[in-house]
Each structure stands twice: as structure tokens, then as C-alpha cells.
mmCIF file of C-alpha atoms in Angstrom:
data_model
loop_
_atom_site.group_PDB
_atom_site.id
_atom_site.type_symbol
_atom_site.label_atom_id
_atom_site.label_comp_id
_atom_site.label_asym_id
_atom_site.label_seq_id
_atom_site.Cartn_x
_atom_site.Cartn_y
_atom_site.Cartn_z
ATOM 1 C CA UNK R 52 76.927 59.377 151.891
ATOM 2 C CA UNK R 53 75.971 63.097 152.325
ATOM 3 C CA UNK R 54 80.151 63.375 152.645
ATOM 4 C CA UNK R 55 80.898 61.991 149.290
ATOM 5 C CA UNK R 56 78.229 64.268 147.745
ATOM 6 C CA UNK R 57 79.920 66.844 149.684
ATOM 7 C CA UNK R 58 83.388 66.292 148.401
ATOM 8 C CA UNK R 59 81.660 65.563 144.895
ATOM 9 C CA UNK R 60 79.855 69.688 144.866
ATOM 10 C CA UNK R 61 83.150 71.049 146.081
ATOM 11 C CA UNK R 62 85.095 69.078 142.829
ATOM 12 C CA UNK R 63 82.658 70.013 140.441
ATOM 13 C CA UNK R 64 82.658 73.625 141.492
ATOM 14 C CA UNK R 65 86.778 73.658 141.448
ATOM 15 C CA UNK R 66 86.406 72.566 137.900
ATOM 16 C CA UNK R 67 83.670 75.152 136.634
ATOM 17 C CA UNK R 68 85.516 78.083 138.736
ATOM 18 C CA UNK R 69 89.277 76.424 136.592
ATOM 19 C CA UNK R 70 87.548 77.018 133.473
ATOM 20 C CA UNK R 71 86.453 80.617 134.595
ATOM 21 C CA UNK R 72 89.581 81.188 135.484
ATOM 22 C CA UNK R 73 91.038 79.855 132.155
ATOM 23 C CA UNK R 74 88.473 82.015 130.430
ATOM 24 C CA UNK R 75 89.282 85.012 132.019
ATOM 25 C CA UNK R 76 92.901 84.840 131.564
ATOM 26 C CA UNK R 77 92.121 83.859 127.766
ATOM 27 C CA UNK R 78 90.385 87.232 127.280
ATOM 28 C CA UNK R 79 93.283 89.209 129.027
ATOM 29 C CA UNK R 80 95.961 87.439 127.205
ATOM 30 C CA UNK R 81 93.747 88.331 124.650
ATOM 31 C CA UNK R 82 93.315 91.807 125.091
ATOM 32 C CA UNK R 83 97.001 92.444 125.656
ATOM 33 C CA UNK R 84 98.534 90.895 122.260
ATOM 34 C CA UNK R 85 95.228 92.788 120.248
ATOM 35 C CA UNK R 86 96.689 96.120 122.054
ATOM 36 C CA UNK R 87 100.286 95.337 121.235
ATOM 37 C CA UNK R 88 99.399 95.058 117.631
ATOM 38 C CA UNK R 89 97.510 98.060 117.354
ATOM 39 C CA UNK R 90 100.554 100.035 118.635
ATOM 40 C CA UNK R 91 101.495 102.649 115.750
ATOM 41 C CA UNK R 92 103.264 101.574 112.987
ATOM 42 C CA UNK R 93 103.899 103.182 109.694
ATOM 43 C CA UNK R 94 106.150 103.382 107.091
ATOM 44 C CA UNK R 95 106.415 106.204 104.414
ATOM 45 C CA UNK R 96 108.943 105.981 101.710
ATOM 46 C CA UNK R 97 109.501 107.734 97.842
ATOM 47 C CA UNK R 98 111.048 105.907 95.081
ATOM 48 C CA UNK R 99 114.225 107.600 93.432
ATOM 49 C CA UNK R 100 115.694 107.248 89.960
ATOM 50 C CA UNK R 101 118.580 103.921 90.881
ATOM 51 C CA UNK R 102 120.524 105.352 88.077
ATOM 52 C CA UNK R 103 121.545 108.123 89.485
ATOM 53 C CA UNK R 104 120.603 110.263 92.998
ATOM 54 C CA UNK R 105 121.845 113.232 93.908
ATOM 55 C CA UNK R 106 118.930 115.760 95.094
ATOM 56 C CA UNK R 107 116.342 115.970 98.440
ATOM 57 C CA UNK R 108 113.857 113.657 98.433
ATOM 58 C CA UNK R 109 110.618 114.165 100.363
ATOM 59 C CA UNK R 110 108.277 111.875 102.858
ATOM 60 C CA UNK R 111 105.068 113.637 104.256
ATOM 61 C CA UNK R 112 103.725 111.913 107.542
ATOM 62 C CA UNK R 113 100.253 113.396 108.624
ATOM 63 C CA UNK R 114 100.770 112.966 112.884
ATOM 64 C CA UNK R 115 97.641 112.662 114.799
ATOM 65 C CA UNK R 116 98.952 111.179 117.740
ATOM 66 C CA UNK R 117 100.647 113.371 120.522
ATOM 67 C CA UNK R 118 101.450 111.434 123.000
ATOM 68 C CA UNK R 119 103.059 108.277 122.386
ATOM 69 C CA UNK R 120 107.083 107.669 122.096
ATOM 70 C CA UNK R 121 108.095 106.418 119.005
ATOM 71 C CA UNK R 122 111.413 105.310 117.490
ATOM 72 C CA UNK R 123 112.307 106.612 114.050
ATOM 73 C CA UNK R 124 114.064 104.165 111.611
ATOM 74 C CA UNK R 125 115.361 105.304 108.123
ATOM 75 C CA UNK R 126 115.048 102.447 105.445
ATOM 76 C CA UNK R 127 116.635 102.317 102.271
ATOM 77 C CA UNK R 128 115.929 99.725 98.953
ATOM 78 C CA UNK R 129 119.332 99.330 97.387
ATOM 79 C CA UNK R 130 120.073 97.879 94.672
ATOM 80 C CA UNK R 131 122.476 95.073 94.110
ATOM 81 C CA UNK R 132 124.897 97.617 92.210
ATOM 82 C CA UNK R 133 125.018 99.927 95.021
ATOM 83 C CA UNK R 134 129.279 100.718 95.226
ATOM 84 C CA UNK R 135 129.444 101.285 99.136
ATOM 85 C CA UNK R 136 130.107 99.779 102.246
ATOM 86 C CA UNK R 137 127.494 102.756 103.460
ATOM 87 C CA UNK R 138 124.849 104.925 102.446
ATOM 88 C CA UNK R 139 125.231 108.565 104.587
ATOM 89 C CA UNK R 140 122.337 111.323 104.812
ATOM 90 C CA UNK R 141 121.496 114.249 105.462
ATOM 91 C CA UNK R 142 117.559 113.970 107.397
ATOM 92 C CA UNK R 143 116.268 117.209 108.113
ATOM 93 C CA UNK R 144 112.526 117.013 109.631
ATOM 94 C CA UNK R 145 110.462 119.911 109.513
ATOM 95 C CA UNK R 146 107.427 119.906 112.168
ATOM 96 C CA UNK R 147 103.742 121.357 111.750
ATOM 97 C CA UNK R 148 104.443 124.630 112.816
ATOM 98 C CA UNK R 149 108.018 124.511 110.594
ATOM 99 C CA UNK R 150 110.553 123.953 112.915
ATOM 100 C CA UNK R 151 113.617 121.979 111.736
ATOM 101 C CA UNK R 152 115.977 119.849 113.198
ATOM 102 C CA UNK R 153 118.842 118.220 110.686
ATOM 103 C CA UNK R 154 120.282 114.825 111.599
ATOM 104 C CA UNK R 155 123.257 112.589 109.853
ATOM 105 C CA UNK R 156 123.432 108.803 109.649
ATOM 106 C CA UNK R 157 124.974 105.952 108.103
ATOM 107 C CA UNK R 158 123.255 102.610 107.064
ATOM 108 C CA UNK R 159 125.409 100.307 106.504
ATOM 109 C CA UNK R 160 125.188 98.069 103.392
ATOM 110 C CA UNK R 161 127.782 95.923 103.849
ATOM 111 C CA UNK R 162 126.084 92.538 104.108
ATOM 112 C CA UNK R 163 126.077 90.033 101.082
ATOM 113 C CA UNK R 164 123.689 91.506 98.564
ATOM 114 C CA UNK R 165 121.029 89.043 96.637
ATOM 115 C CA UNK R 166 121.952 87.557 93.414
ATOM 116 C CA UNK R 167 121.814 89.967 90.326
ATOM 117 C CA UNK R 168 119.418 93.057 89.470
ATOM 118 C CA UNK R 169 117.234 91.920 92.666
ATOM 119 C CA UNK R 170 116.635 95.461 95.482
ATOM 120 C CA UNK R 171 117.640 94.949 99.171
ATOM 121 C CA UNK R 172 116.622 97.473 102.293
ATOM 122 C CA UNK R 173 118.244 98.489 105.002
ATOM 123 C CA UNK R 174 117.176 100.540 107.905
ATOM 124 C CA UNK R 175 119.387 102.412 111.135
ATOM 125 C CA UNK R 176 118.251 103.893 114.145
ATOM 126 C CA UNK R 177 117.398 107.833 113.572
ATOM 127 C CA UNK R 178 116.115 108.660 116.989
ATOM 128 C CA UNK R 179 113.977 106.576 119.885
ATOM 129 C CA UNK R 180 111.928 108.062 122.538
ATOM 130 C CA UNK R 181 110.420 110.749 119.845
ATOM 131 C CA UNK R 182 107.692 112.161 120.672
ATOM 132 C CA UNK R 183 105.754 113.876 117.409
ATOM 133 C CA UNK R 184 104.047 116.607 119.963
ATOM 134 C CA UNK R 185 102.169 118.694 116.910
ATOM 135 C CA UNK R 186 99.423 117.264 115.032
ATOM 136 C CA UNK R 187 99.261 117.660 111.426
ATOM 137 C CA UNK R 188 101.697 117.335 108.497
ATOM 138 C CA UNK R 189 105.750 116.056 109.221
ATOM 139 C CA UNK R 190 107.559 116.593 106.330
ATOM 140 C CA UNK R 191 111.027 114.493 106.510
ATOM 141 C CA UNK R 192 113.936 115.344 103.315
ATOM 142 C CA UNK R 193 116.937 112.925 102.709
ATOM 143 C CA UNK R 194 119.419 114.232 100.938
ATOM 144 C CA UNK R 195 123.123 112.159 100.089
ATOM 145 C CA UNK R 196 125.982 112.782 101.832
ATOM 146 C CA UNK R 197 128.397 110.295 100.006
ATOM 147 C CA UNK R 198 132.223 110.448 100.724
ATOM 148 C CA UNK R 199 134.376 111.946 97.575
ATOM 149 C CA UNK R 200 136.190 109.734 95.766
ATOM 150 C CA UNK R 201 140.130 110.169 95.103
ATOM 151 C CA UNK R 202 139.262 109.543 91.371
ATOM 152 C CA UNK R 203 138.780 113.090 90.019
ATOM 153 C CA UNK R 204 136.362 111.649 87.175
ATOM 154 C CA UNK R 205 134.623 109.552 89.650
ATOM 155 C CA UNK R 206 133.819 112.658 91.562
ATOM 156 C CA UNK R 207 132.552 114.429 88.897
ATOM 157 C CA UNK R 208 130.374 111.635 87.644
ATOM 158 C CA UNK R 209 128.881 111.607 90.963
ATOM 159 C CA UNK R 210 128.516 115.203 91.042
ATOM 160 C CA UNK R 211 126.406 114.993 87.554
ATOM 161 C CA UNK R 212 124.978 112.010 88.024
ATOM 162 C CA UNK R 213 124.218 111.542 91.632
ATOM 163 C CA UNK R 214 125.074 108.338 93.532
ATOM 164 C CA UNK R 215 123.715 105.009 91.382
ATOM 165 C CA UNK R 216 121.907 101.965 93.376
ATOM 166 C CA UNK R 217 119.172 103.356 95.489
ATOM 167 C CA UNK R 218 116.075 103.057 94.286
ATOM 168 C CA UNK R 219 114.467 104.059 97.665
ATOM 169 C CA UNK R 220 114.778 105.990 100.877
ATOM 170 C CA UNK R 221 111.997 106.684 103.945
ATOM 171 C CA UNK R 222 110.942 106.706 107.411
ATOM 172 C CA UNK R 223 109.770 103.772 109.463
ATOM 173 C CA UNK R 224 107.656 105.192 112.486
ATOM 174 C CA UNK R 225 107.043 102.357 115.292
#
């Protein structure tokens, strides 16, 4: 008798000490998914005139944190009517203390836009392991860089009129 009340503690502690341990590893699993959603995140974009681009545009990003890497994404909102296999900029990012650095890219817009009059964005890699090492205001101007045209009226348009079909460019910080 005093063996199968033995063997009967022992199970009944094995269970409470498996839902201890279940508990416990709930609250780290826990912990770890609430941190990796926390993780900086922002995106900071200015609308443009769709009809017709052709000067800077400007982002501000207030940085308070230091420390952490970050990858830097540009996004654009194009328009179905956008004319190009590519959108190219010019990114120049001024820090804090108003140091520059200047930086070309091409997003590719090549995909199969929506149906009719409907926007569609597009983001490319600007730079990854970035570390934004001043605090304070980031100030981040994209400016077209589009290819001239062989059509001599074309490339005047585009000189007057600025490059039709983006309706929005910015930064995505993560």
C-alpha cells in the first residue's frame, strides 16, 4: 500500500512540475514574440503631384535610437500609368549634425500593375546594417533620375513636366 501511494505522490508531482514547466516556457515564448514586435519599425513617406514629378522631395525622421542596426528600404506608390520598367533616384540623407551621403537605386516596377486608376508600391533595398548613430532630426531627399528618352519632345515634356505616375516616394526604417 504505502508503495502505490508512493508511486501515486511522485505522478502527481510530475504532472504539477509539466504544467510549471509548460507555464514557464509559455511566458518565454511569450516574452520573445512581444520583443520581436516591438523591434523598430517606421515608415515616413510625402505624397507628390502623379501628374507630373520632377523636383526633391523631402522625409524628416526624428532618430532617438543609437544603437540598433537597421535596414533602410525606399518605397514608392505608383500609379497604374507609370511608363517604366524602373523608377531611379537620387537619395541623399543628411544626418543631425549635416553630414551627407548621396546614394542611387532602381525599383523596379515591372510586375503586372492593378486594373485601371488603382496606386501600387514598391520598395528596394537602400542600405542594411545602418546604424543612425546621432539622435535627432534625419532628413532623407529623393530626387528622379529617369533615363532620357530618344524622342526629343518626350524629353522635353519630361523636362517641363517631370516624370507622370508616382504619387509617392519614402523611407521604410526596420
Amino acid at each position: 500500500f504505502c508503495t502505490i501511494a508512493l508511486a501515486e505522490m511522485r505522478r502527481k508531482q510530475k504532472e504539477d512540475n509539466s504544467w510549471r514547466h509548460l507555464f514557464r516556457r509559455g511566458i518565454v515564448l511569450s516574452f520573445i514574440l512581444f520583443t520581436c514586435c516591438i523591434s523598430p519599425h517606421e515608415i515616413h513617406t510625402t505624397d507628390l503631384n502623379p501628374n507630373g514629378w520632377k523636383d526633391g522631395a523631402e522625409v524628416i525622421f526624428e532618430n532617438q535610437d543609437t544603437t540598433t542596426e537597421r535596414s533602410l528600404y525606399v518605397i514608392a506608390r505608383l500609379r497604374q500609368d507609370f511608363g517604366y520598367d524602373q523608377l531611379r533616384l537620387a537619395v541623399t540623407t543628411t544626418t543631425p549634425k549635416g553630414y551627407k551621403w548621396h546614394d542611387t537605386l532602381s525599383i523596379r516596377t515591372f510586375d503586372t500593375p492593378p486594373a485601371s486608376g488603382l496606386y501600387f508600391d514598391r520598395e528596394e533595398l537602400l542600405r542594411t546594417k545602418m546604424v543612425l548613430a546621432q539622435p535627432g532630426r534625419y532628413l532623407f531627399t529623393f530626387t528622379p533620375l529617369m533615363p532620357q528618352p530618344d524622342d526629343p519632345d518626350e524629353a522635353a515634356r519630361q523636362t517641363e513636366e517631370g516624370i507622370t505616375g508616382v504619387a509617392a516616394v519614402g523611407i521604410d526604417i526596420r
